[in-house]
């Protein structure tokens, strides 16, 4: 592995030299390269159109998959692939988009990193990205999904796809919000059985029944209590006994831990198969598919060093689904997805032969799926697609897997912003432990209108994901492009403990939270400095929830970074264990260890004498996972130490911000905070800075 990483370092150094020489070449060559890149970024959309001939479509998909699976392939070869395909498709591009891109590429300005003006404003980013809360199909084959809308204060609405000659329509009437707070993280807030919808309403957490035909007025199924104290999630319909089976979380006993039960509510529904499939990592350390048969016999279906599911942080996860015939699950074929070294794969598994037939798509990340008749529906994304719902006809008469994007989390026309998007590269870097490596998605700065001065390196923002056992994937996120289009480099780190690399990788974090994650974030930044990608004097770090803890721990237990931003992160593990909700009340025992000493030694609040750099904090005042007292404690302590610090609190926000105005404000203030205290440049945006204690 060390030899492999030496090759990587040499490779990245060579690429840096090549890029520096490329800048010295004439402007016409630069414009041609940029225009080819823009065309290539749009190919994944264009090649799905019927006017593209099959050989050309096959060429692009083959090239794309080749590049994805060979992240360290020399850059010139990749560029030639893209140029050839881009020129071949030039005639298929909309004339407006082409002329716009050409105009943008014609006159690049030389301006310092971080000071670039970008059309991806915080206002646009905060309002453009919708949240997806699950999807299902009704009895007529129409797709429905839950759409979280930042512009409506985060309200979640059930929407049905447009029928022929019609429009998409909201199914959820005003005054209702399809969202559950079981385990605080929620998920699985609705179920469809035929033409009947059962959903959890956010305001009172009661279950409601709604029909898609006739009077759509929601009718309450569960009693009203004194507030949202009885909650429901992840229900399933059992037609055999005419009941709705669901998880109930009861908070009625004040001062005591909530109780969780599986309950049944009398209801009509649809049939289930008698076969039982489940996911376990019991044999090879990876979450694989198994089948239970009578006699307590458990059989592996398709053993593979890959993950067939994701961490169960939310209800409603679905990584496999029985194929239906005439509306009834066949029991012999299963649509499933697995993830291997940062890439998702999709296919049909035949249970009689255990043969897996892959379904080729341009999507590199698949979150959930379900199947109905000849269609497989996936929630997916890629570096050129934001989170979307995709409908795939996996057994059409032509033998090709045709797909269409039914819904996208983008509420704007993404195509016109492609010249400002940075495409990530998966990097593998050495950690502090000899022989071990970790991973990150690295986004270089990119903006069609600007280029940097000679010899300048960009500032870097390292992101530590939440969980802490979640995963950073490469799906297009406008909130990341907000940074890179302004001249920042960005690294989304999959430190030891992240999902997607098997149990041994996840277990690196057991007993070592605040050590392994901290070291890996530092190692990633140091690797990018050593390979000449970023400026070692302008390293910043941020994170949300568990990632916020890693941010604070990194600033206290190391001196790699110059500033940090913690969004609803932890600073005192002892207080957190006493205050947090039931779902995570004992989780920390496996991450840090039991006992007050272990908690104290990993709590950043207890070692502030080591802190030397500024911090900005963001916190929702209705957060029940990480209570607001965590942000208040670290704010007061850092302020008393005389280090620049700011605390921004949001009324009405919980664990994760949902309101557009708060998402916008967070983006702007975090960027401006780093620019003022670390960047050494003036930002192009007109932003009024928040008051920073010990600075203003």
XYZ file of C-alpha atoms in Angstrom:
696
model
C 0.000 0.000 0.000
C 2.876 2.381 0.789
C 4.400 1.729 -2.621
C 1.004 2.386 -4.213
C 0.741 5.721 -2.372
C 4.254 6.706 -3.435
C 3.114 6.228 -7.001
C 0.077 8.365 -6.263
C 2.228 11.192 -4.898
C 4.534 11.047 -7.916
C 1.523 10.978 -10.212
C -0.104 14.015 -8.583
C 3.223 15.899 -8.719
C 3.526 15.162 -12.451
C -0.072 16.290 -12.969
C 0.701 19.549 -11.149
C 3.696 20.225 -13.404
C 1.594 19.441 -16.463
C -1.121 21.803 -15.318
C 1.416 24.595 -14.773
C 2.784 24.110 -18.280
C -0.755 24.009 -19.639
C -1.414 27.490 -18.226
C 1.523 28.840 -20.238
C 0.072 27.684 -23.543
C -1.937 29.941 -25.764
C -5.484 30.962 -24.814
C -7.061 29.154 -27.770
C -5.823 25.783 -26.471
C -7.235 26.601 -23.036
C -10.606 27.549 -24.488
C -10.793 24.312 -26.489
C -9.999 22.200 -23.426
C -12.586 23.997 -21.319
C -15.317 23.717 -23.929
C -14.647 19.999 -24.346
C -14.889 19.574 -20.588
C -18.211 21.400 -20.455
C -19.604 19.251 -23.248
C -18.393 16.121 -21.478
C -20.047 17.132 -18.212
C -23.356 17.221 -20.021
C -22.949 13.941 -21.872
C -24.585 11.825 -19.186
C -27.795 13.756 -19.841
C -27.485 14.042 -23.602
C -26.659 10.398 -24.338
C -29.945 9.268 -22.830
C -31.843 11.055 -25.597
C -33.260 8.878 -28.408
C -31.511 10.796 -31.207
C -28.086 9.617 -29.992
C -27.054 6.505 -31.883
C -26.387 3.360 -29.787
C -22.670 2.957 -30.611
C -21.945 6.510 -29.463
C -24.002 6.030 -26.312
C -22.121 2.818 -25.538
C -18.786 4.567 -26.110
C -19.547 7.281 -23.582
C -20.860 4.963 -20.893
C -17.829 2.738 -21.364
C -15.450 5.691 -21.085
C -17.239 7.026 -18.022
C -17.120 3.717 -16.174
C -13.465 3.267 -17.149
C -12.516 6.647 -15.715
C -14.537 6.096 -12.530
C -12.828 2.785 -11.873
C -9.347 4.181 -12.623
C -9.157 7.409 -10.604
C -5.365 7.569 -10.961
C -5.322 7.160 -14.748
C -3.078 9.853 -16.330
C -5.119 12.969 -16.953
C -4.276 13.504 -20.658
C -5.850 10.163 -21.660
C -9.033 11.044 -19.785
C -9.119 14.421 -21.501
C -8.737 12.848 -24.926
C -11.657 10.500 -24.203
C -13.788 13.461 -23.212
C -12.697 15.617 -26.123
C -13.515 12.952 -28.696
C -16.948 12.294 -27.258
C -17.621 15.975 -26.675
C -16.893 16.896 -30.294
C -19.011 14.019 -31.564
C -21.974 15.299 -29.584
C -21.409 18.986 -30.222
C -24.251 19.096 -32.732
C -26.720 17.722 -30.174
C -26.157 20.491 -27.621
C -28.842 23.165 -27.293
C -27.648 26.255 -29.155
C -28.390 28.562 -26.227
C -26.310 26.558 -23.795
C -23.450 26.236 -26.258
C -23.254 29.943 -26.999
C -23.481 30.757 -23.312
C -20.603 28.433 -22.465
C -18.548 29.837 -25.336
C -19.114 33.376 -24.158
C -18.055 32.486 -20.637
C -14.879 30.728 -21.763
C -13.714 33.539 -23.996
C -12.396 35.973 -21.409
C -11.060 34.482 -18.190
C -9.954 36.945 -15.536
C -6.921 36.409 -13.346
C -8.033 36.762 -9.739
C -6.931 35.232 -6.396
C -8.479 31.984 -5.252
C -11.459 32.547 -2.991
C -12.342 35.903 -4.525
C -14.037 34.583 -7.664
C -17.578 35.713 -8.348
C -19.938 32.805 -8.902
C -23.499 32.573 -10.233
C -24.065 29.889 -7.596
C -25.197 32.327 -4.929
C -26.074 31.247 -1.414
C -29.665 32.283 -2.077
C -29.828 30.076 -5.162
C -28.147 27.109 -3.447
C -30.333 27.268 -0.347
C -33.596 27.398 -2.249
C -32.737 25.175 -5.209
C -32.068 21.884 -3.445
C -35.173 19.981 -2.429
C -35.023 17.153 0.112
C -36.245 13.670 -0.763
C -38.152 11.783 1.927
C -38.961 8.530 0.138
C -40.891 7.301 -2.901
C -43.509 4.692 -3.831
C -45.897 3.722 -6.640
C -49.699 3.677 -6.489
C -52.038 1.048 -7.975
C -52.043 2.817 -11.357
C -48.247 2.778 -11.596
C -47.848 6.480 -10.833
C -44.792 7.491 -8.841
C -45.231 9.488 -5.624
C -42.514 10.989 -3.454
C -42.068 13.165 -0.387
C -40.461 16.495 -1.246
C -38.930 18.698 1.462
C -39.139 22.372 0.484
C -36.712 24.868 2.036
C -38.777 27.736 0.603
C -41.764 26.538 2.690
C -39.780 26.450 5.939
C -38.778 22.851 5.269
C -42.340 21.510 4.900
C -42.514 17.996 3.394
C -45.198 17.347 0.780
C -46.289 14.163 -0.985
C -46.216 14.766 -4.764
C -47.512 12.607 -7.643
C -45.791 12.518 -11.026
C -47.444 14.103 -14.027
C -49.791 11.947 -16.035
C -50.032 12.248 -19.828
C -51.063 15.770 -20.714
C -51.103 16.770 -17.054
C -48.843 18.233 -14.389
C -47.239 17.105 -11.159
C -49.631 17.607 -8.276
C -49.351 18.004 -4.529
C -51.259 15.245 -2.722
C -50.665 16.623 0.773
C -53.056 19.487 1.524
C -51.904 22.699 3.190
C -51.694 22.433 6.943
C -50.089 18.969 6.792
C -46.418 18.032 6.745
C -45.359 14.439 5.909
C -42.553 13.857 8.386
C -41.907 11.667 11.424
C -39.518 12.304 14.321
C -39.071 8.727 15.579
C -35.457 8.398 16.743
C -35.313 12.156 15.985
C -33.793 11.338 12.579
C -37.120 10.131 11.133
C -37.541 8.450 7.758
C -40.297 6.112 6.564
C -43.004 8.749 7.074
C -45.525 7.315 4.583
C -46.784 4.108 2.989
C -48.951 3.511 -0.075
C -51.307 0.524 -0.237
C -53.224 0.510 -3.507
C -54.901 3.908 -3.627
C -54.587 4.546 0.098
C -51.843 6.624 1.708
C -50.916 6.376 5.373
C -48.616 9.115 6.624
C -47.232 10.652 9.771
C -47.967 14.360 10.228
C -45.104 16.427 11.626
C -47.151 18.836 13.740
C -48.928 16.266 15.942
C -47.103 13.049 14.883
C -50.436 11.255 14.393
C -51.041 8.770 11.592
C -53.482 9.867 8.891
C -55.152 7.979 6.074
C -55.747 9.609 2.712
C -57.208 8.236 -0.508
C -55.936 9.105 -3.968
C -59.422 8.849 -5.471
C -62.457 10.837 -4.406
C -62.247 12.959 -1.251
C -58.547 13.374 -0.384
C -59.105 14.902 3.040
C -56.771 13.187 5.559
C -58.529 11.174 8.283
C -56.758 10.546 11.593
C -56.040 6.886 12.413
C -54.455 7.359 15.828
C -55.639 9.289 18.896
C -54.706 12.861 19.703
C -52.458 13.362 22.703
C -51.116 16.393 24.514
C -48.595 17.322 21.856
C -46.505 15.164 19.472
C -45.593 12.609 22.145
C -46.608 9.403 20.328
C -44.810 8.933 17.021
C -44.925 6.375 14.187
C -42.509 5.354 11.409
C -41.705 2.765 8.753
C -45.104 1.082 8.448
C -46.011 -1.928 6.327
C -49.404 -3.299 5.297
C -50.314 -6.926 6.050
C -53.308 -7.906 3.921
C -53.600 -11.381 5.410
C -54.625 -9.954 8.773
C -55.889 -6.578 7.500
C -53.490 -4.591 9.634
C -50.893 -1.838 9.424
C -47.676 -2.805 11.232
C -45.488 0.090 12.293
C -42.904 1.305 14.800
C -44.366 3.398 17.629
C -42.278 5.608 19.893
C -44.009 6.722 23.098
C -42.808 9.819 24.990
C -45.784 10.151 27.332
C -43.877 9.212 30.491
C -42.211 12.478 31.472
C -38.708 12.108 32.858
C -38.308 8.571 31.535
C -36.767 7.150 28.405
C -39.135 6.799 25.453
C -40.451 3.299 24.741
C -40.305 1.756 21.273
C -42.747 -0.909 20.173
C -44.030 -2.609 17.046
C -47.791 -2.162 16.934
C -50.626 -3.177 14.608
C -53.509 -1.000 13.434
C -56.434 -2.638 11.639
C -56.275 -1.695 7.977
C -56.579 -3.085 4.461
C -53.403 -3.500 2.452
C -51.505 -5.398 -0.225
C -49.835 -8.831 -0.215
C -46.312 -9.728 0.847
C -44.083 -12.577 -0.255
C -43.454 -15.511 2.105
C -39.708 -15.383 1.503
C -37.547 -13.546 4.033
C -34.435 -11.737 2.873
C -32.133 -9.730 5.123
C -28.699 -8.123 5.211
C -25.860 -9.175 7.519
C -22.059 -8.901 7.698
C -21.666 -12.134 9.650
C -19.495 -14.041 7.146
C -17.128 -11.740 5.256
C -17.341 -8.436 7.118
C -19.492 -6.807 4.433
C -23.264 -6.274 4.537
C -24.417 -9.032 2.152
C -27.832 -10.461 1.219
C -29.071 -13.615 2.960
C -32.228 -15.707 2.761
C -33.948 -17.369 5.697
C -35.717 -20.642 5.008
C -37.763 -22.847 7.308
C -35.769 -24.837 9.830
C -33.648 -21.825 10.838
C -31.472 -22.269 7.785
C -29.725 -19.083 6.635
C -28.201 -19.004 3.155
C -25.955 -16.343 1.585
C -27.295 -15.282 -1.804
C -24.452 -13.435 -3.508
C -21.265 -13.263 -1.367
C -19.249 -10.184 -2.284
C -16.810 -7.770 -0.661
C -19.347 -4.974 -1.018
C -22.086 -3.307 1.029
C -25.691 -4.176 0.123
C -27.164 -1.558 2.458
C -26.404 1.649 4.321
C -26.290 2.446 8.052
C -29.739 2.397 9.662
C -29.699 6.008 10.810
C -33.089 6.631 9.214
C -36.177 4.552 8.708
C -37.256 3.674 5.190
C -33.932 2.366 3.819
C -34.457 -0.058 0.936
C -31.561 -1.631 -0.958
C -33.427 -4.626 -2.424
C -36.955 -5.358 -3.648
C -38.777 -8.395 -5.017
C -39.684 -8.130 -8.698
C -43.456 -8.144 -9.147
C -45.497 -9.950 -11.782
C -49.096 -8.780 -12.186
C -48.759 -6.839 -8.943
C -47.617 -9.853 -6.890
C -43.982 -10.363 -5.791
C -42.588 -13.310 -7.754
C -40.302 -14.501 -4.983
C -37.679 -15.616 -7.507
C -36.084 -12.351 -8.639
C -34.784 -9.458 -6.556
C -33.648 -6.033 -7.696
C -30.728 -4.977 -5.517
C -27.886 -2.514 -5.259
C -24.487 -2.712 -3.624
C -21.659 -0.280 -3.033
C -17.969 -1.026 -3.551
C -15.114 1.421 -2.952
C -17.247 4.511 -3.470
C -19.258 3.292 -6.501
C -22.813 1.866 -6.512
C -23.907 -1.022 -8.737
C -27.411 -2.154 -9.685
C -28.793 -5.449 -10.940
C -31.278 -8.311 -10.786
C -30.477 -11.319 -8.587
C -32.081 -14.631 -9.574
C -32.731 -16.530 -6.324
C -32.967 -19.893 -8.084
C -29.431 -19.649 -9.495
C -27.891 -16.833 -7.395
C -26.890 -15.213 -10.690
C -26.523 -11.425 -10.683
C -27.388 -9.586 -13.925
C -26.025 -6.021 -13.829
C -28.071 -3.029 -14.982
C -25.836 -0.336 -16.457
C -26.632 3.272 -15.518
C -24.616 6.524 -15.420
C -25.261 6.868 -11.672
C -22.394 6.337 -9.240
C -24.431 6.497 -6.019
C -27.691 4.646 -5.348
C -29.441 5.331 -2.058
C -32.718 3.371 -2.225
C -34.724 1.298 -4.677
C -38.012 -0.519 -5.162
C -39.445 -2.536 -8.046
C -42.859 -2.688 -9.692
C -43.583 -4.897 -12.742
C -40.830 -4.323 -15.344
C -39.610 -1.140 -13.689
C -36.954 -0.554 -11.054
C -37.059 2.842 -9.342
C -33.859 4.111 -7.766
C -32.942 7.176 -5.756
C -29.549 8.015 -7.174
C -26.926 10.622 -8.019
C -23.517 11.155 -9.619
C -20.997 13.990 -10.086
C -23.279 15.347 -12.837
C -26.652 14.463 -11.264
C -28.027 15.772 -7.994
C -30.201 13.355 -6.003
C -32.987 12.183 -8.283
C -35.578 9.452 -8.745
C -34.892 7.319 -11.813
C -37.293 4.911 -13.538
C -35.560 2.001 -15.318
C -37.250 -0.416 -17.697
C -34.969 -3.381 -17.058
C -36.616 -5.863 -19.427
C -37.980 -3.961 -22.394
C -38.309 -5.591 -25.807
C -35.084 -4.065 -27.160
C -33.004 -5.658 -24.411
C -31.645 -2.255 -23.341
C -32.034 -0.775 -19.876
C -33.835 2.449 -20.747
C -34.113 5.007 -17.970
C -35.695 8.381 -17.335
C -35.263 10.898 -14.521
C -38.720 11.360 -13.011
C -37.791 13.827 -10.270
C -34.716 15.845 -9.345
C -33.801 17.622 -6.133
C -32.805 20.614 -8.263
C -35.567 23.162 -8.706
C -33.447 25.141 -11.195
C -31.944 24.502 -14.625
C -28.641 22.898 -13.672
C -27.291 22.703 -17.238
C -26.417 26.392 -17.469
C -24.212 26.136 -14.375
C -22.134 23.193 -15.623
C -19.143 25.416 -16.573
C -18.853 26.286 -12.874
C -18.989 22.727 -11.526
C -15.960 20.906 -10.180
C -15.799 17.142 -10.776
C -14.429 15.151 -7.822
C -11.602 12.641 -7.915
C -11.367 9.804 -5.398
C -8.016 10.086 -3.642
C -6.429 7.436 -1.433
C -3.926 8.764 1.063
C -1.685 7.322 3.794
C -2.895 7.717 7.380
C -0.937 8.057 10.619
C -1.007 4.259 10.979
C 1.741 2.588 8.950
C 0.322 0.573 6.079
C -3.196 2.001 6.323
C -4.881 4.331 3.866
C -8.125 6.294 3.851
C -10.226 7.943 1.151
C -11.677 11.306 0.172
C -13.520 12.957 -2.686
C -11.330 15.858 -3.797
C -12.847 18.807 -5.691
C -10.396 21.291 -7.256
C -11.503 24.926 -7.743
C -13.341 25.619 -10.989
C -15.040 28.647 -12.504
C -15.536 29.344 -16.209
C -14.838 33.063 -15.745
C -11.661 33.066 -13.644
C -8.186 31.645 -13.334
C -5.670 32.011 -10.533
C -2.433 34.008 -10.484
C 0.782 32.153 -11.204
C 2.170 30.054 -8.342
C -0.838 30.580 -6.048
C -2.381 27.531 -4.389
C -6.045 27.481 -3.348
C -7.360 27.452 0.208
C -8.785 24.092 1.277
C -11.969 23.216 3.138
C -11.969 19.686 4.569
C -15.370 18.256 5.482
C -15.833 15.576 8.120
C -19.131 13.768 7.523
C -21.645 12.912 10.245
C -22.686 9.609 11.748
C -19.802 9.156 12.439
C -20.313 5.944 10.428
C -21.897 7.619 7.398
C -20.196 8.058 4.022
C -19.264 10.999 1.813
C -20.344 10.218 -1.749
C -19.729 12.075 -5.019
C -23.315 13.075 -5.857
C -23.553 16.626 -7.228
C -24.147 19.001 -4.305
C -24.624 22.692 -4.972
C -23.486 23.439 -1.424
C -20.030 22.049 -2.324
C -19.971 23.774 -5.728
C -20.696 27.021 -3.874
C -17.155 26.767 -2.468
C -15.270 25.416 -5.485
C -16.805 27.956 -7.897
C -15.366 30.713 -5.679
C -11.848 29.330 -5.832
C -11.755 26.936 -2.879
C -10.510 23.374 -3.030
C -12.769 20.960 -1.163
C -12.080 17.498 0.333
C -14.959 15.318 1.552
C -13.209 12.745 3.748
C -14.201 9.114 4.286
C -12.084 8.609 7.385
C -11.640 5.253 9.099
C -15.065 4.322 10.467
C -16.956 5.319 7.323
C -19.428 3.005 5.622
C -18.731 1.460 2.224
C -15.409 -0.263 2.858
C -16.405 -3.231 5.032
C -16.543 -3.996 8.738
C -12.760 -3.803 9.460
C -12.713 -0.266 8.037
C -15.775 0.729 10.091
C -14.288 -0.793 13.224
C -11.195 1.399 13.013
C -13.312 3.964 14.842
C -14.454 1.654 17.661
C -12.957 3.074 20.828
C -11.080 5.622 18.714
C -13.591 8.367 17.923
C -11.708 11.630 18.247
C -8.472 9.876 17.271
C -8.833 8.027 13.939
C -11.222 10.552 12.388
C -9.049 13.448 13.544
C -5.860 11.861 12.223
C -7.415 10.974 8.873
C -8.751 14.493 8.292
C -5.307 15.889 9.093
C -3.610 13.290 6.878
C -5.878 14.179 3.959
C -5.050 17.881 4.227
C -1.339 17.189 4.634
C -1.374 14.873 1.602
C -2.971 17.558 -0.571
C -0.391 20.088 0.626
C 2.486 17.660 -0.054
C 1.263 16.971 -3.588
C 0.995 20.674 -4.375
C -2.782 20.833 -4.680
C -3.531 23.361 -1.899
C -2.035 26.110 0.244
C -0.781 24.709 3.561
C -1.327 28.069 5.286
C -5.026 28.215 4.392
C -6.480 24.945 5.654
C -9.988 24.998 7.130
C -12.297 22.246 8.371
C -16.028 21.921 9.011
C -18.559 19.249 9.904
C -22.128 18.625 10.993
C -23.268 16.681 14.062
C -20.623 13.978 14.629
C -18.579 15.796 11.987
C -18.879 18.916 14.133
C -17.341 16.980 17.005
C -14.506 15.840 14.723
C -13.976 19.461 13.678
C -13.666 20.661 17.275
C -11.502 17.682 18.255
C -9.217 18.319 15.265
C -8.726 21.962 16.234
C -7.957 21.014 19.850
C -5.917 17.827 19.443
C -3.875 18.874 16.385
C -2.535 22.038 14.725
C -3.066 21.200 11.057
C -5.943 23.601 10.412
C -6.125 27.376 10.720
C -9.889 27.702 11.406
C -12.999 25.570 11.774
C -16.789 25.600 11.632
C -18.918 23.297 13.770
C -22.571 22.851 12.833
C -24.540 21.382 15.754
C -21.438 19.506 16.912
C -20.465 18.080 20.312
C -17.824 19.456 22.649
C -18.567 17.646 25.956
C -19.215 13.911 25.607
C -20.201 13.458 29.258
C -22.972 16.045 28.981
C -24.014 14.643 25.601
C -24.469 11.147 27.008
C -26.684 12.504 29.771
C -28.771 14.807 27.561
C -29.188 13.072 24.214
C -32.153 11.052 22.967
C -32.671 7.334 23.558
C -31.546 6.178 20.116
C -27.939 7.304 20.673
C -27.764 7.286 24.458
C -25.335 4.303 24.552
C -23.821 4.585 21.088
C -20.919 6.573 22.424
C -19.810 3.618 24.607
C -18.562 1.756 21.525
C -17.027 4.856 19.959
C -15.081 6.129 22.956
C -15.380 3.589 25.756
C -17.300 3.383 28.997
C -16.491 5.456 32.031
C -16.126 9.113 32.868
C -12.371 9.134 32.222
C -12.766 8.001 28.614
C -15.461 10.608 27.969
C -13.401 13.358 29.568
C -10.227 12.567 27.601
C -12.052 12.823 24.261
C -14.043 15.980 25.018
C -12.608 19.078 23.283
C -14.077 21.359 25.973
C -11.559 19.950 28.479
C -8.464 20.754 26.434
C -9.018 24.280 25.205
C -5.525 25.249 26.300
C -4.447 23.577 23.034
C -6.798 25.637 20.869
C -5.075 28.389 18.903
C -7.354 29.098 15.929
C -10.767 30.753 15.375
C -14.079 28.871 15.388
C -17.593 29.637 14.155
C -20.574 27.690 15.524
C -24.080 27.116 14.114
C -26.895 25.599 16.174
C -30.622 24.873 15.917
C -32.448 25.776 19.125
C -34.922 22.881 18.822
C -32.224 20.233 18.361
C -33.018 17.112 20.437
C -29.966 15.140 19.296
C -27.198 17.630 20.110
C -28.733 20.073 22.546
C -27.960 23.806 22.197
C -25.975 23.746 25.441
C -23.086 22.088 23.576
C -22.622 25.114 21.295
C -23.109 27.504 24.204
C -20.419 25.795 26.303
C -17.729 25.862 23.646
C -18.641 29.406 22.611
C -18.271 30.807 26.122
C -15.033 28.920 26.756
C -13.386 30.010 23.488
C -14.552 33.583 23.992
C -13.047 33.635 27.481
C -9.753 32.386 26.028
C -9.572 35.436 23.742
C -9.739 33.545 20.442
C -12.031 34.842 17.664
C -15.361 32.995 17.879
C -18.951 33.443 16.698
C -22.160 31.611 17.614
C -25.194 31.696 15.307
C -28.409 30.163 16.655
C -31.576 29.490 14.659
C -35.077 29.474 16.102
C -37.267 26.636 14.856
C -34.392 24.522 13.521
C -33.630 21.001 14.703
C -30.763 18.606 13.919
C -30.039 19.794 10.390
C -31.261 23.078 8.941
C -34.340 22.971 6.698
C -35.316 26.613 6.165
C -33.906 28.300 3.059
C -33.037 31.543 4.828
C -31.002 29.699 7.493
C -29.199 27.498 4.966
C -28.269 30.624 2.996
C -27.075 32.510 6.066
C -24.941 29.567 7.200
C -23.203 29.259 3.825
C -22.467 32.968 3.601
C -21.236 33.444 7.159
C -19.019 30.362 7.188
C -17.307 31.385 3.948
C -16.904 35.009 5.048
C -15.566 33.933 8.451
C -12.832 31.851 6.814
C -12.043 34.586 4.289
C -11.617 37.229 6.989
C -9.536 35.133 9.372
C -7.569 32.796 7.103
C -8.081 33.567 3.411
C -6.327 36.864 2.932
C -8.711 37.895 0.147
C -11.905 39.871 -0.373
C -14.975 37.820 -1.256
C -16.938 38.869 -4.329
C -20.322 38.510 -2.643
C -21.987 41.399 -0.836
C -22.320 39.892 2.656
C -22.693 41.673 5.977
C -20.441 39.785 8.403
C -21.763 38.439 11.682
C -20.118 39.866 14.806
C -17.024 37.866 15.752
C -16.023 38.096 19.393
C -12.374 38.923 20.066
C -12.085 40.307 16.526
C -14.734 42.988 15.889
